[in-house]
mmCIF file of C-alpha atoms and ligand atoms in Angstrom:
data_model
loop_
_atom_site.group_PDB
_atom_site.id
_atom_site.type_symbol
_atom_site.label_atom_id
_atom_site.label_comp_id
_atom_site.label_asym_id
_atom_site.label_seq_id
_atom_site.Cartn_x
_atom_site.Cartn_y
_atom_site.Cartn_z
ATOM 1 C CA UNK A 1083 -2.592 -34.367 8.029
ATOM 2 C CA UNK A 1084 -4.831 -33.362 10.665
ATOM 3 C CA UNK A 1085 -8.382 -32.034 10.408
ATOM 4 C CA UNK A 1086 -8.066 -28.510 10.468
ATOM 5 C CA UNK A 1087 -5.531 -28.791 7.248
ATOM 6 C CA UNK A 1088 -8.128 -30.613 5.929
ATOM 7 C CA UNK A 1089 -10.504 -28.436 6.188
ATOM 8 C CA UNK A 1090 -8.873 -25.431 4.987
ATOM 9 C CA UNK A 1091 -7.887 -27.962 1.672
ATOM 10 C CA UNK A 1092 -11.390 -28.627 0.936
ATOM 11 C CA UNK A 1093 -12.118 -24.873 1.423
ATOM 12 C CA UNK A 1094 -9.737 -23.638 -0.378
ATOM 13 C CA UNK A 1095 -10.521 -25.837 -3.598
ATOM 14 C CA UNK A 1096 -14.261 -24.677 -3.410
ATOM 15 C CA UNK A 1097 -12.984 -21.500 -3.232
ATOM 16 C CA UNK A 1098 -11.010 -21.444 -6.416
ATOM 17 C CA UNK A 1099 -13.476 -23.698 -7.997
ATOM 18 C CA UNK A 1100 -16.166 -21.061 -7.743
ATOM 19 C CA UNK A 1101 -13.795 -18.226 -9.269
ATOM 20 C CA UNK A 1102 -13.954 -20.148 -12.357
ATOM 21 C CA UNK A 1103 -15.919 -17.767 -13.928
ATOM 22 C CA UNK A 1104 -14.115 -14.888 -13.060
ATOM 23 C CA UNK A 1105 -10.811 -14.800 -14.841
ATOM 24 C CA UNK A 1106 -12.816 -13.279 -18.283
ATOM 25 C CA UNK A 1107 -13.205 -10.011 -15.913
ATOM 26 C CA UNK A 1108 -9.731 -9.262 -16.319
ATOM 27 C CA UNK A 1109 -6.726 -8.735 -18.695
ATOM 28 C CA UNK A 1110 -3.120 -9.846 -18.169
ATOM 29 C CA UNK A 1111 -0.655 -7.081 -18.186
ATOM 30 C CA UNK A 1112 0.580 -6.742 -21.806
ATOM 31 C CA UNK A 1113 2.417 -3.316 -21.081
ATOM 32 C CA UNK A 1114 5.595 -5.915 -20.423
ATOM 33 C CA UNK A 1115 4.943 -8.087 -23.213
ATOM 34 C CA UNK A 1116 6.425 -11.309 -21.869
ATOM 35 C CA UNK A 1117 3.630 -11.509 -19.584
ATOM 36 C CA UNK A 1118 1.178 -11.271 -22.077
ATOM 37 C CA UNK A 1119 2.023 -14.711 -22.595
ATOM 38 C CA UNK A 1120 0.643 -16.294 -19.467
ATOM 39 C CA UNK A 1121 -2.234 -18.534 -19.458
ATOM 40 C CA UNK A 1122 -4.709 -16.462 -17.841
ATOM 41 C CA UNK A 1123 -6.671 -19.663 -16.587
ATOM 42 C CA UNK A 1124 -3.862 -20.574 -14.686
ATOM 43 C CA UNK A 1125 -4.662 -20.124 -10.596
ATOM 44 C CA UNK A 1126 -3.439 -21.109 -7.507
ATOM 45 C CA UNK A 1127 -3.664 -20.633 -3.432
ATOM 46 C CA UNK A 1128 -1.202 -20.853 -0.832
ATOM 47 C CA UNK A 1129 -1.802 -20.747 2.872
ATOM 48 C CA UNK A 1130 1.548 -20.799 5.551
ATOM 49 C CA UNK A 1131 0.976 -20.607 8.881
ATOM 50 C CA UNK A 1132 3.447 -19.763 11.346
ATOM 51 C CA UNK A 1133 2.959 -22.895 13.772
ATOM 52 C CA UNK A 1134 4.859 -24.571 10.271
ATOM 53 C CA UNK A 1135 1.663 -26.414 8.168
ATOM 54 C CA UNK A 1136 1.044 -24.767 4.528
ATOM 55 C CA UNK A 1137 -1.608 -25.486 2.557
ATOM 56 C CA UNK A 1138 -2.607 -25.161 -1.289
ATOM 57 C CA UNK A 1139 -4.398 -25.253 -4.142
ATOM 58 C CA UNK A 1140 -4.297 -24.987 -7.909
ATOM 59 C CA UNK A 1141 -1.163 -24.150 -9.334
ATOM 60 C CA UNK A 1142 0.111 -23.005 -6.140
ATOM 61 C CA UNK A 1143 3.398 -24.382 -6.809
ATOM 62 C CA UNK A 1144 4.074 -23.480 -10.182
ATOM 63 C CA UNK A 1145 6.265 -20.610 -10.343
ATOM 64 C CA UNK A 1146 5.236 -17.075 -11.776
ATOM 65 C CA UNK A 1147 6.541 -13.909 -12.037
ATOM 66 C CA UNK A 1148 6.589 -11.931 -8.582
ATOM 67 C CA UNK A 1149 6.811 -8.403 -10.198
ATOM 68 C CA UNK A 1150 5.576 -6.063 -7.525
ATOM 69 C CA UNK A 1151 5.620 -8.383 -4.757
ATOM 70 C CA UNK A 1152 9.624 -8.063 -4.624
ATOM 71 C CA UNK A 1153 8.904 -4.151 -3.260
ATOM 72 C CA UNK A 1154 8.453 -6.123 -0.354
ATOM 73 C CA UNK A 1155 11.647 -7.919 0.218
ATOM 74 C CA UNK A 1156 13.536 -4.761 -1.370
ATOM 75 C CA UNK A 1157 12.048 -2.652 1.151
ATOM 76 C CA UNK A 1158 13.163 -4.843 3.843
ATOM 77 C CA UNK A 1159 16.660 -5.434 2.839
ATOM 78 C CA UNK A 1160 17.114 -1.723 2.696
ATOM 79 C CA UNK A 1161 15.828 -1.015 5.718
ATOM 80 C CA UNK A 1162 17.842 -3.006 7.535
ATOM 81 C CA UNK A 1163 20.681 -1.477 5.191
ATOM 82 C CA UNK A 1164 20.152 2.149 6.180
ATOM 83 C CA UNK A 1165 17.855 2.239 8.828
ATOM 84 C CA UNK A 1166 15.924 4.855 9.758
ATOM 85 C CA UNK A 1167 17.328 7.402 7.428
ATOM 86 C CA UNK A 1168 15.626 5.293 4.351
ATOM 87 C CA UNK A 1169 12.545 7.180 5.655
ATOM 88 C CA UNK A 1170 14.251 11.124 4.683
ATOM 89 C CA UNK A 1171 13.809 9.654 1.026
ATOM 90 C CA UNK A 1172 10.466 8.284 0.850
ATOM 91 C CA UNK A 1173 7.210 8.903 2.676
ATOM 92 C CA UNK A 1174 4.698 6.684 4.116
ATOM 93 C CA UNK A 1175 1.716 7.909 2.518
ATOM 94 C CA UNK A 1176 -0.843 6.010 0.408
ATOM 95 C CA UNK A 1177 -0.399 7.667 -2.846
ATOM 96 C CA UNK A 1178 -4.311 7.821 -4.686
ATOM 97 C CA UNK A 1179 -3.029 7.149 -7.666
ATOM 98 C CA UNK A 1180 -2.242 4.049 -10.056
ATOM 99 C CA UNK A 1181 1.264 2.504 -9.374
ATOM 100 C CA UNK A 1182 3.087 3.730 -12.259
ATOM 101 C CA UNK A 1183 2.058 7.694 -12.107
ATOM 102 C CA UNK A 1184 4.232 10.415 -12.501
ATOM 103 C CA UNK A 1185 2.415 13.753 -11.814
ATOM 104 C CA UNK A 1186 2.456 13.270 -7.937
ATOM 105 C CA UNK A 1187 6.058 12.745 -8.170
ATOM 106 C CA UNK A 1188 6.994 16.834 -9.497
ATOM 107 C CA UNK A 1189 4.500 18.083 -7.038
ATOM 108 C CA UNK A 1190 6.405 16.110 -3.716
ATOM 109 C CA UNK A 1191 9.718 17.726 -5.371
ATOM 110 C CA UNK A 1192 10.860 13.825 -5.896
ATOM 111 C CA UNK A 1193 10.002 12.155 -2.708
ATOM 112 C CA UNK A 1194 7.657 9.177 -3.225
ATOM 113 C CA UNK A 1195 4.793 8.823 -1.751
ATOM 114 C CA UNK A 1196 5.636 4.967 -0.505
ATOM 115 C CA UNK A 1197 8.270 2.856 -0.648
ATOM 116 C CA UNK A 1198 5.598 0.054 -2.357
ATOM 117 C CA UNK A 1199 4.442 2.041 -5.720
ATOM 118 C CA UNK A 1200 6.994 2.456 -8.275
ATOM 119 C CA UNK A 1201 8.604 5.394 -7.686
ATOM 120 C CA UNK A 1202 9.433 4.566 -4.058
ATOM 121 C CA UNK A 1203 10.559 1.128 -4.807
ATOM 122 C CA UNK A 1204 12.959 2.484 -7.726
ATOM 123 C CA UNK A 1205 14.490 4.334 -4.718
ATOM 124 C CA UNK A 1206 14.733 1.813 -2.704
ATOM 125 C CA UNK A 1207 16.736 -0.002 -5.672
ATOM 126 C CA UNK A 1208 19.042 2.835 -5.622
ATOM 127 C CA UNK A 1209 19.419 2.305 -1.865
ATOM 128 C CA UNK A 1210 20.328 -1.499 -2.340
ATOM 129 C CA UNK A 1211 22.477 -0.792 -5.812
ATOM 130 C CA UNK A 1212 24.334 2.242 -3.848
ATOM 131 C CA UNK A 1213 25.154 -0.090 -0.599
ATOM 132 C CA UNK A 1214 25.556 -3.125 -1.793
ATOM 133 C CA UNK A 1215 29.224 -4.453 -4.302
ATOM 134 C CA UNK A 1216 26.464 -6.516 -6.149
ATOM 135 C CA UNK A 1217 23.055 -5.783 -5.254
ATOM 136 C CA UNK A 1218 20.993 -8.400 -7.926
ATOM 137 C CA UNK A 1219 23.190 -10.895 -6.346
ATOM 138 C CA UNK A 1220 22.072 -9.842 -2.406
ATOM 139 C CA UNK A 1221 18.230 -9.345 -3.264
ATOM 140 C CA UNK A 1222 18.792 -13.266 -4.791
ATOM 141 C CA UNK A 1223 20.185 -14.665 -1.851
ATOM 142 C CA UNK A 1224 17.916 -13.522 0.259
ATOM 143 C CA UNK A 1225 15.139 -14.729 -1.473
ATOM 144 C CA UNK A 1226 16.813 -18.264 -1.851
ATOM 145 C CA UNK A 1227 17.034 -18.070 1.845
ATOM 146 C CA UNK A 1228 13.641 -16.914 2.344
ATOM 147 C CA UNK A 1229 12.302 -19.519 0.213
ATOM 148 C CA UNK A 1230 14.362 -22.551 2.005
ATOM 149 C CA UNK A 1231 15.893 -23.254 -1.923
ATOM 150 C CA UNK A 1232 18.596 -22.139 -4.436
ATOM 151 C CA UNK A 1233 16.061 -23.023 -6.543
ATOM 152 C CA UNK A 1234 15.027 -19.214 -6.867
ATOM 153 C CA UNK A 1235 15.723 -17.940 -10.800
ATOM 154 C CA UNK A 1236 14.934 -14.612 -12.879
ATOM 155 C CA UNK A 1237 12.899 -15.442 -15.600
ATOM 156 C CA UNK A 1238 15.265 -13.705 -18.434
ATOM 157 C CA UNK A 1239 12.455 -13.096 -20.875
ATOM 158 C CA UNK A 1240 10.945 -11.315 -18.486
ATOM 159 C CA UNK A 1241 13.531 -9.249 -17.403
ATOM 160 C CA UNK A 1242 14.411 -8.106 -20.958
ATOM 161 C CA UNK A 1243 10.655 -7.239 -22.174
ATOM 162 C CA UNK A 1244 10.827 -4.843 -18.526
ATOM 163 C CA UNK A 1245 14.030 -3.606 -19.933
ATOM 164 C CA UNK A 1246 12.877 -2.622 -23.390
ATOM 165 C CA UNK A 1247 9.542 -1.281 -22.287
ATOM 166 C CA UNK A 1248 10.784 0.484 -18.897
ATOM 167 C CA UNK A 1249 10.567 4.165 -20.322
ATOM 168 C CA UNK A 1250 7.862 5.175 -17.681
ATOM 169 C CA UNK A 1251 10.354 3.925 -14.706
ATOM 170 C CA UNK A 1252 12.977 5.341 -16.183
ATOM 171 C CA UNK A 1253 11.490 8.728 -16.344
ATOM 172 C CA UNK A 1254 10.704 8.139 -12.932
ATOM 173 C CA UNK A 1255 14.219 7.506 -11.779
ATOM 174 C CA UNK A 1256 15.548 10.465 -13.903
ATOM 175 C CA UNK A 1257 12.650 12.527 -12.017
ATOM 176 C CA UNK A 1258 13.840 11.834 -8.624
ATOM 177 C CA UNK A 1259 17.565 11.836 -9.881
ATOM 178 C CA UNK A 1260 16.592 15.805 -11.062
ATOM 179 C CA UNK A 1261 15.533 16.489 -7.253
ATOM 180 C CA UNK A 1262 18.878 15.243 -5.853
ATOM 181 C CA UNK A 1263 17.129 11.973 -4.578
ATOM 182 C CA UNK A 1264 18.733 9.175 -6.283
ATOM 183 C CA UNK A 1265 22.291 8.647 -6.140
ATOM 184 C CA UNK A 1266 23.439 5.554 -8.427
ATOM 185 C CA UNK A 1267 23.162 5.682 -12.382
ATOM 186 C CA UNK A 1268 19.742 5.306 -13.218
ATOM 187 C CA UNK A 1269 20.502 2.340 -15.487
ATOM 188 C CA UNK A 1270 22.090 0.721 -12.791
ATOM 189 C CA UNK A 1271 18.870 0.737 -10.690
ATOM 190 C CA UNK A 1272 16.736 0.022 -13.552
ATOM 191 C CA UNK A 1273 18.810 -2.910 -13.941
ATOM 192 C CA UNK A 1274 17.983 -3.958 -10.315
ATOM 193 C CA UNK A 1275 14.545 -3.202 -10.141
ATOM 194 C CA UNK A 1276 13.933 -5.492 -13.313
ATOM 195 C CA UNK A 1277 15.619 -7.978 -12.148
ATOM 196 C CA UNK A 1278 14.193 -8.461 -8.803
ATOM 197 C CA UNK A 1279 10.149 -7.960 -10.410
ATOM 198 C CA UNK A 1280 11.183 -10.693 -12.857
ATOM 199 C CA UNK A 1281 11.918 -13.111 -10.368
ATOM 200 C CA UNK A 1282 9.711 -16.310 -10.237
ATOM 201 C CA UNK A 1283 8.594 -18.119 -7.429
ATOM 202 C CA UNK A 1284 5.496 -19.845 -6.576
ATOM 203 C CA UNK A 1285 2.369 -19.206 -4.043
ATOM 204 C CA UNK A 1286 3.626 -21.861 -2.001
ATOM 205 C CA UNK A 1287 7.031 -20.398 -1.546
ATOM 206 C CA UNK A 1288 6.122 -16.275 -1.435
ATOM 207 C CA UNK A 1289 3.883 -17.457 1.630
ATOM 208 C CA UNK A 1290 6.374 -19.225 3.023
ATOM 209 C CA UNK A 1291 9.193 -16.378 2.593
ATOM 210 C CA UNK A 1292 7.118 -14.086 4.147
ATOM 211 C CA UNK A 1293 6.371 -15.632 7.217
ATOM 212 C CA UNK A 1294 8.659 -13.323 9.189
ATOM 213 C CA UNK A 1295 5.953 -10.361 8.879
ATOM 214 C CA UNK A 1296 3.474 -12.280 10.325
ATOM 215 C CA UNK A 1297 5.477 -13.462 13.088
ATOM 216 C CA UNK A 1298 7.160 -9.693 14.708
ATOM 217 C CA UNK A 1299 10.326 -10.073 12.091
ATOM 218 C CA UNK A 1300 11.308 -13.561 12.972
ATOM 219 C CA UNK A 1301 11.012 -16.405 10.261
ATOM 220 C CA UNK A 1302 9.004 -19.484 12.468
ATOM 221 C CA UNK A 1303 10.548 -22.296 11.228
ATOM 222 C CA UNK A 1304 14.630 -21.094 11.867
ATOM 223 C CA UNK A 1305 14.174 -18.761 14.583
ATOM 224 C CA UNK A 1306 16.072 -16.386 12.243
ATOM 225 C CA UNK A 1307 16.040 -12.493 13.059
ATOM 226 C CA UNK A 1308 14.963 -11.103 9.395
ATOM 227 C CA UNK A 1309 13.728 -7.148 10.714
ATOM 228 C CA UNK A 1310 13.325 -5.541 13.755
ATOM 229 C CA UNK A 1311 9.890 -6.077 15.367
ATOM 230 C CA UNK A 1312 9.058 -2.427 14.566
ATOM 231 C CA UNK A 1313 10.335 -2.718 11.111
ATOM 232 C CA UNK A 1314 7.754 -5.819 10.769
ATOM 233 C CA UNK A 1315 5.232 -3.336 11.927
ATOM 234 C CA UNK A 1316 6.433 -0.502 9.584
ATOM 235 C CA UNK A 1317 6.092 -3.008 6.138
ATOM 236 C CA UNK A 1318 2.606 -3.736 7.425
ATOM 237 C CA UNK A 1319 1.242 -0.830 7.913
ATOM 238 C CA UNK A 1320 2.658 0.312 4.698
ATOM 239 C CA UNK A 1321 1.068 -2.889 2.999
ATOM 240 C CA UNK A 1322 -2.090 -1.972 4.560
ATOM 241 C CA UNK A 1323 -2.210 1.468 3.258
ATOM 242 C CA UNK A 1324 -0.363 1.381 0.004
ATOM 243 C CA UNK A 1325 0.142 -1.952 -0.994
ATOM 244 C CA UNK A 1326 -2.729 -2.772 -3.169
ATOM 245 C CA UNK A 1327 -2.230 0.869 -5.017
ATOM 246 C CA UNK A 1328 -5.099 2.803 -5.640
ATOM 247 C CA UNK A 1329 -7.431 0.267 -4.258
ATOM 248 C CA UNK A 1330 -6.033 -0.062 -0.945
ATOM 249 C CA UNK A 1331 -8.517 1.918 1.025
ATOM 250 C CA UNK A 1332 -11.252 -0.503 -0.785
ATOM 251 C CA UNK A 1333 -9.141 -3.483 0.035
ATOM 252 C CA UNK A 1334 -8.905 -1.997 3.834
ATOM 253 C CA UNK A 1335 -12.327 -1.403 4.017
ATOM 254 C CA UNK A 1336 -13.656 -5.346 2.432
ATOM 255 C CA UNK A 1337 -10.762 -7.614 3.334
ATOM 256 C CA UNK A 1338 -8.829 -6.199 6.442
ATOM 257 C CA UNK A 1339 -5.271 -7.780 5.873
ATOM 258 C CA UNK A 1340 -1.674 -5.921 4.793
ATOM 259 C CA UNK A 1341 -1.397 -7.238 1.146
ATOM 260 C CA UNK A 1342 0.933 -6.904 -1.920
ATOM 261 C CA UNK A 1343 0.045 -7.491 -5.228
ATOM 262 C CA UNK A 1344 1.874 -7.455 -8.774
ATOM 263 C CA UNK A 1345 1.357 -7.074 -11.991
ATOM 264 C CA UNK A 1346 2.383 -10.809 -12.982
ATOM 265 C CA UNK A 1347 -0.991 -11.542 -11.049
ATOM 266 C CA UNK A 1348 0.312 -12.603 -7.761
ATOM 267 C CA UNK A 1349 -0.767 -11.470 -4.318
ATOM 268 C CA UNK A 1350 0.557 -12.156 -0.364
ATOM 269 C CA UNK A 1351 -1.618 -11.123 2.538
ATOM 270 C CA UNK A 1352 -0.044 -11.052 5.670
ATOM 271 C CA UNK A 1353 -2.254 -12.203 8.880
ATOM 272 C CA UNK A 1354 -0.399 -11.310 11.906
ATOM 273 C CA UNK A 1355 0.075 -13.699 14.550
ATOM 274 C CA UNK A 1356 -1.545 -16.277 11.828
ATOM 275 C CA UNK A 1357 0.224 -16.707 8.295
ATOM 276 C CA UNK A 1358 0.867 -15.704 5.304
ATOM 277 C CA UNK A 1359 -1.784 -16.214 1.761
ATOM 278 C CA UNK A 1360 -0.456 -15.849 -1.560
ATOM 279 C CA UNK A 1361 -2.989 -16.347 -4.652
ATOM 280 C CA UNK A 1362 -2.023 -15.846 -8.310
ATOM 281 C CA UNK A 1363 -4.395 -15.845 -11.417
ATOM 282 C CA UNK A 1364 -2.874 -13.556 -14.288
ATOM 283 C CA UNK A 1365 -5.789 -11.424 -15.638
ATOM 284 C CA UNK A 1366 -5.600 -7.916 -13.610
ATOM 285 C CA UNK A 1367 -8.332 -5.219 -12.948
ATOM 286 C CA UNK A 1368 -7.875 -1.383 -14.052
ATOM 287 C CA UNK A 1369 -5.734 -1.251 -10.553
ATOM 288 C CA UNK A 1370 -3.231 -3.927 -11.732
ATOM 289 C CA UNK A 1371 -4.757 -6.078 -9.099
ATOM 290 C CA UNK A 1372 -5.081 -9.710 -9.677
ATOM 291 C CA UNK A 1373 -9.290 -9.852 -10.219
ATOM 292 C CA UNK A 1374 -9.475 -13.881 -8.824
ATOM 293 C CA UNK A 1375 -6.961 -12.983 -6.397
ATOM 294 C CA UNK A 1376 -8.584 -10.344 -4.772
ATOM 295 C CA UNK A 1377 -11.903 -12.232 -4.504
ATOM 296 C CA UNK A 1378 -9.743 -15.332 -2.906
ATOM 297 C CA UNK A 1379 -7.651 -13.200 -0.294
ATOM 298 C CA UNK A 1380 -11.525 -11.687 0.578
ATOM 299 C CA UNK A 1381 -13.245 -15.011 0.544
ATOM 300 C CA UNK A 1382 -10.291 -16.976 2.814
ATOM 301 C CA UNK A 1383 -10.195 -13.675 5.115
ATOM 302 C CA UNK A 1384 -13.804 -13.939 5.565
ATOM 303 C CA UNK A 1385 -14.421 -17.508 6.267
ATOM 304 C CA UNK A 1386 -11.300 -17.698 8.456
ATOM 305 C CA UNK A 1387 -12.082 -14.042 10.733
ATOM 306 C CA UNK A 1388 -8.599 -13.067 9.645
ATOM 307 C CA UNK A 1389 -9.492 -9.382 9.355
ATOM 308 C CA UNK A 1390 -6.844 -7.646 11.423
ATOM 309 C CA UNK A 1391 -9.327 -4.700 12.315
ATOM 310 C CA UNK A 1392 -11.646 -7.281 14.100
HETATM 311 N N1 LIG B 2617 7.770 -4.413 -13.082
HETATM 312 C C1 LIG B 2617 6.482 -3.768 -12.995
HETATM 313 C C2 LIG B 2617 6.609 -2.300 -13.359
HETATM 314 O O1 LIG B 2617 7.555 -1.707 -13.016
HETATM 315 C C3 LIG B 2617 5.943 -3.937 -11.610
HETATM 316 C C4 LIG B 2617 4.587 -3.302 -11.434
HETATM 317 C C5 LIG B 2617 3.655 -4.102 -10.574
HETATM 318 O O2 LIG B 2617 3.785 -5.307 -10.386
HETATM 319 N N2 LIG B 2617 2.623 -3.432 -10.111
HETATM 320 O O3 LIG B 2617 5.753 -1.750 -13.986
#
């Protein structure tokens, strides 16, 4: 290993070492029971860089689940599935409100805001369940090939508690259905949308999977087309404005950095040009961000000058 990995080693370890304090400031999502269950001292730090070296810390290969940060990958599968008429469906506006909300929904006659808070990634799930013969299947093998491994599972528990407690996406669904906006059977998509939040991977390999965004669509280390250049623009600036919900202007205005976050605690930062960071501690603030993991992606950003509005 040379220096600089090093380095960032040591820093990363002080850096999780002084956020040992901090997991008491949050909760762990208990609205899907089986992540309730999580140790919420459990916390980990993953840093890929494009030039191929990726570094961690913690738990940072022990897989969790990805929830929210699958938007992501959904979103990019379906826009290179449909292209630009993907964006006739869903808008590109941060949305103000918490992830799961409905009353927004009505107003926009069924348009989502995003394509990264529920309601816009529910369409997007229609979008993959409607073009592809089996869509779970797709969103898996892309992830396996993301990730370098078959070694990519759903974490069946998981996906069942998000299937008996998914009332609040289903009325979503039905909601856009009602405006003429979804066109596969809403428990179809729900089915699809479960199953790619209760996927489980580790820091180490969401920061590696997502190297593409940091690098104009291409993944580094195969030289493998993912998106379009623009596209890999497009997810950005939608991560930068949307993806960490109703605290993405705050997140903008501190950190600097494109970033999704999910419930199950994890959260990737994209650095353009640089890497990818993934952190994961379970306990959540009231924005269903990751509390540790939001003080990480801030610390690393800082020490490093990764702010992309520099
Ligand atoms: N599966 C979760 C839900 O639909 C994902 C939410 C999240 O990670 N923010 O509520």
């Amino acid at each position: 290993m040379n220096n600089n990995i090093v380095n960032l080693q040591d820093k990363l370890q002080a850096l999780l070492l002084s956020q040992q304090g901090n997991f008491v400031q949050g909760s762990v999502a208990d609205y899907i029971p089986a992540l309730a269950k999580v140790n919420p001292a459990l916390a980990g730090i993953s840093v890929a860089a494009i030039d191929g070296k990726t570094v961690g810390v913690g738990d940072y290969q022990r897989p969790f689940s990805i929830q929210s940060i699958s938007k992501v990958f959904g979103l990019v599968m379906a826009m290179n599935r449909i292209g630009d008429s993907l964006w006739q469906r869903v808008n590109m506006e941060p949305s103000g409100q918490p992830f799961n909300s409905i009353i927004q929904l009505e107003w926009e006659k069924g348009i989502p805001r995003n394509p990264v808070i529920n309601a816009g990634a529910l369409l997007v799930a229609d979008v993959l369940t409607s073009h592809f013969s089996a869509s779970k299947l797709a969103f898996l093998s892309f992830m396996r090939t993301l990730a370098g491994t078959e070694a990519i599972y759903v974490d069946n528990n998981v996906y069942q508690s998000e299937l008996s407690h998914g009332n609040r996406n289903a009325a979503l669904a039905y909601l856009m259905k009602s405006f003429g906006n979804i066109q596969a059977d809403i428990p179809a998509i729900l089915s699809h949308y479960f199953t790619q939040c209760s996927v489980s991977m580790s820091c180490e390999q969401l920061a590696q999977s997502l190297l593409f965004l940091a690098n104009k669509g291409v993944d580094p280390r195969t030289n493998e087309v993912i998106c379009s250049p623009k596209d890999a623009h497009r997810v950005n600036a939608i991560l930068s404005t949307s993806g960490m919900y109703d605290q993405s202007g705050e997140f903008a205005f501190s950190v600097g950095l494109p970033a999704k976050s999910g419930v199950g605690g994890g959260i990737i930062a994209i650095v353009p040009g640089y890497g990818v960071i993934c952190t994961w501690s379970p306990p959540l603030n009231k924005f269903g961000n990751s509390v540790v993991g939001v003080n990480l992606v801030a610390a690393i950003a800082e020490e490093l000058g990764l702010s992309i509005y520099h």
